[in-house]
Coordinates of C-alpha atoms in Angstrom, one line a residue:
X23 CA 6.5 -8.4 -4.3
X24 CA 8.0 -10.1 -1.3
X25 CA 5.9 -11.8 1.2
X26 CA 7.4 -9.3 3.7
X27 CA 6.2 -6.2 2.3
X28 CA 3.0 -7.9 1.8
X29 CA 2.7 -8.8 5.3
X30 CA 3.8 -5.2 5.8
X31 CA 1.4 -3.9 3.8
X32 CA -1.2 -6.2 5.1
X33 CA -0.6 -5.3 8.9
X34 CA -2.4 -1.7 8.1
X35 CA -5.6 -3.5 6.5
X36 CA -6.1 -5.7 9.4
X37 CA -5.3 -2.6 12.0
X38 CA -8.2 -0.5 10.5
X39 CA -10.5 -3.6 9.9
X40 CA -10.1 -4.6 13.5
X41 CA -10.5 -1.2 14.3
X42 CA -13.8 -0.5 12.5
X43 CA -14.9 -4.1 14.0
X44 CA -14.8 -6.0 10.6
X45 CA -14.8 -9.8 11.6
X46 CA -12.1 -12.7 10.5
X47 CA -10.1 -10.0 8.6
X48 CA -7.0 -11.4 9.3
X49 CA -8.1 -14.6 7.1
X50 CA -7.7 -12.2 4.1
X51 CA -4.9 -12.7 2.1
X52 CA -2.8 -9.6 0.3
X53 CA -4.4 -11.2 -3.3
X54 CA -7.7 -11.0 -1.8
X55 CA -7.3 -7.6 0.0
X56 CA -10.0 -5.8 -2.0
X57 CA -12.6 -7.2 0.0
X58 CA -11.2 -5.7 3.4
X59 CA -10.8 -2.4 1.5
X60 CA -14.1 -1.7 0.3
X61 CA -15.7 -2.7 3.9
X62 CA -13.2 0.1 5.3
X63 CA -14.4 2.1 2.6
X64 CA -17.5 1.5 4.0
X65 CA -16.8 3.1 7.2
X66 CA -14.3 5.4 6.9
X67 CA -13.8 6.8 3.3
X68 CA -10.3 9.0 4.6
X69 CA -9.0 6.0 6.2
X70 CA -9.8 4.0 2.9
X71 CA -8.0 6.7 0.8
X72 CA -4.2 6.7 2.9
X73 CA -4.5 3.2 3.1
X74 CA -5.4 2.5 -0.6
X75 CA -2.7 5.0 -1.7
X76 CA 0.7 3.6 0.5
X77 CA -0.6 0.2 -0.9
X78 CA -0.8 1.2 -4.7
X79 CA 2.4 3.2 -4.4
X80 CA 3.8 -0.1 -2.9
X81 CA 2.4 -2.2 -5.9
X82 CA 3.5 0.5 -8.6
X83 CA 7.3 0.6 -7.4
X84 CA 7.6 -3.5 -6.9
X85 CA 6.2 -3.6 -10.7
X86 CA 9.2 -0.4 -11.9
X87 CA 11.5 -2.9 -9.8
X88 CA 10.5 -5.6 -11.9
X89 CA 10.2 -4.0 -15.4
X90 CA 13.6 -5.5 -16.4
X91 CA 12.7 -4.1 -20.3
X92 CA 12.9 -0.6 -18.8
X93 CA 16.4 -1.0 -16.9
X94 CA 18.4 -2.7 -19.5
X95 CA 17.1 0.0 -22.4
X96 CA 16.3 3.0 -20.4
X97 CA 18.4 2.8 -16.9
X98 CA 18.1 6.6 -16.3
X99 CA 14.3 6.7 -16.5
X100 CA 14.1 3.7 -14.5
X101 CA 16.0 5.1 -11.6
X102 CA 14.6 8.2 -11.8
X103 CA 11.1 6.4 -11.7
X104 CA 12.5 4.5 -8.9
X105 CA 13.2 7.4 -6.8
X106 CA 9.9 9.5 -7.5
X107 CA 7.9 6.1 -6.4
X108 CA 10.2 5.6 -2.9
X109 CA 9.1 9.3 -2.2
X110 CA 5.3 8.7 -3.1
X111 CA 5.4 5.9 -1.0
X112 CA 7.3 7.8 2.0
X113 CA 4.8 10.2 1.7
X114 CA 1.9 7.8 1.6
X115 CA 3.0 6.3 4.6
X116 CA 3.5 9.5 6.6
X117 CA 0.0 10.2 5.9
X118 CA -1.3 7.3 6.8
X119 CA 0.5 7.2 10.0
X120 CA -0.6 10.4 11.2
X121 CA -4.2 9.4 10.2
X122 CA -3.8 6.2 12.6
X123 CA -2.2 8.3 15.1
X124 CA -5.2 10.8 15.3
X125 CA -7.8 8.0 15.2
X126 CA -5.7 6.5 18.4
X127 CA -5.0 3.3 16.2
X128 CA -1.5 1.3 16.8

C-alpha cells in the first residue's frame, strides 16, 4: 500500500479521534491504527463501522493489486475482483462521508 493512501486513509482516523477528544492520535501510525479504532469504537460504534469498512476495503483491493499469482493465471477474475473492490470502496467512502457530514465533522 502506498504511503499516500495510507496517509489518506489515516486522515479519517485522526478526524474522528480528534473529534471524539482522543489525545496524541496523530502519533499513531497506519500499522498501529488498531489502537485508535477500538477507542472510536468506544465512543461511537456507527462511526467505528464506516470507518473500519473504507479502510478494510482499502487493504483488501491493495492486496488483489498485489496478488501477482492471480493476474498472470487468472487475469479475468483478477480484474473483475478489481472492479467489485473499487465499488466497495466507493461505496464505503460515500458512507462514511455522509456520516462525517451529519456529525458536522470536516
Amino acid at each position: 500500500m502506498t504511503e499516500e493512501t495510507k496517509t489518506h486513509l489515516m486522515q479519517n482516523v485522526y478526524k474522528l479521534a480528534n473529534h471524539y477528544g482522543i489525545p496524541n492520535a496523530t502519533l499513531v501510525s497506519f500499522k498501529k491504527r488498531n489502537l485508535l479504532l477500538e477507542l472510536i469504537n468506544t465512543k461511537n460504534e456507527t462511526a467505528f463501522k464506516f470507518l473500519n469498512d473504507f479502510i478494510e476495503a482499502s487493504i483488501k483491493l491493495d492486496r488483489i493489486e498485489n496478488d501477482k499469482e492471480k493476474q498472470t493465471k487468472k487475469p479475468e477474475h483478477w480484474n473483475a475482483e478489481i472492479v467489485t473492490t473499487k465499488n466497495i470502496i466507493e461505496k464505503a467512502e460515500e458512507k462514511l462521508i455522509k456520516f462525517l457530514t451529519s456529525e458536522g465533522i470536516n
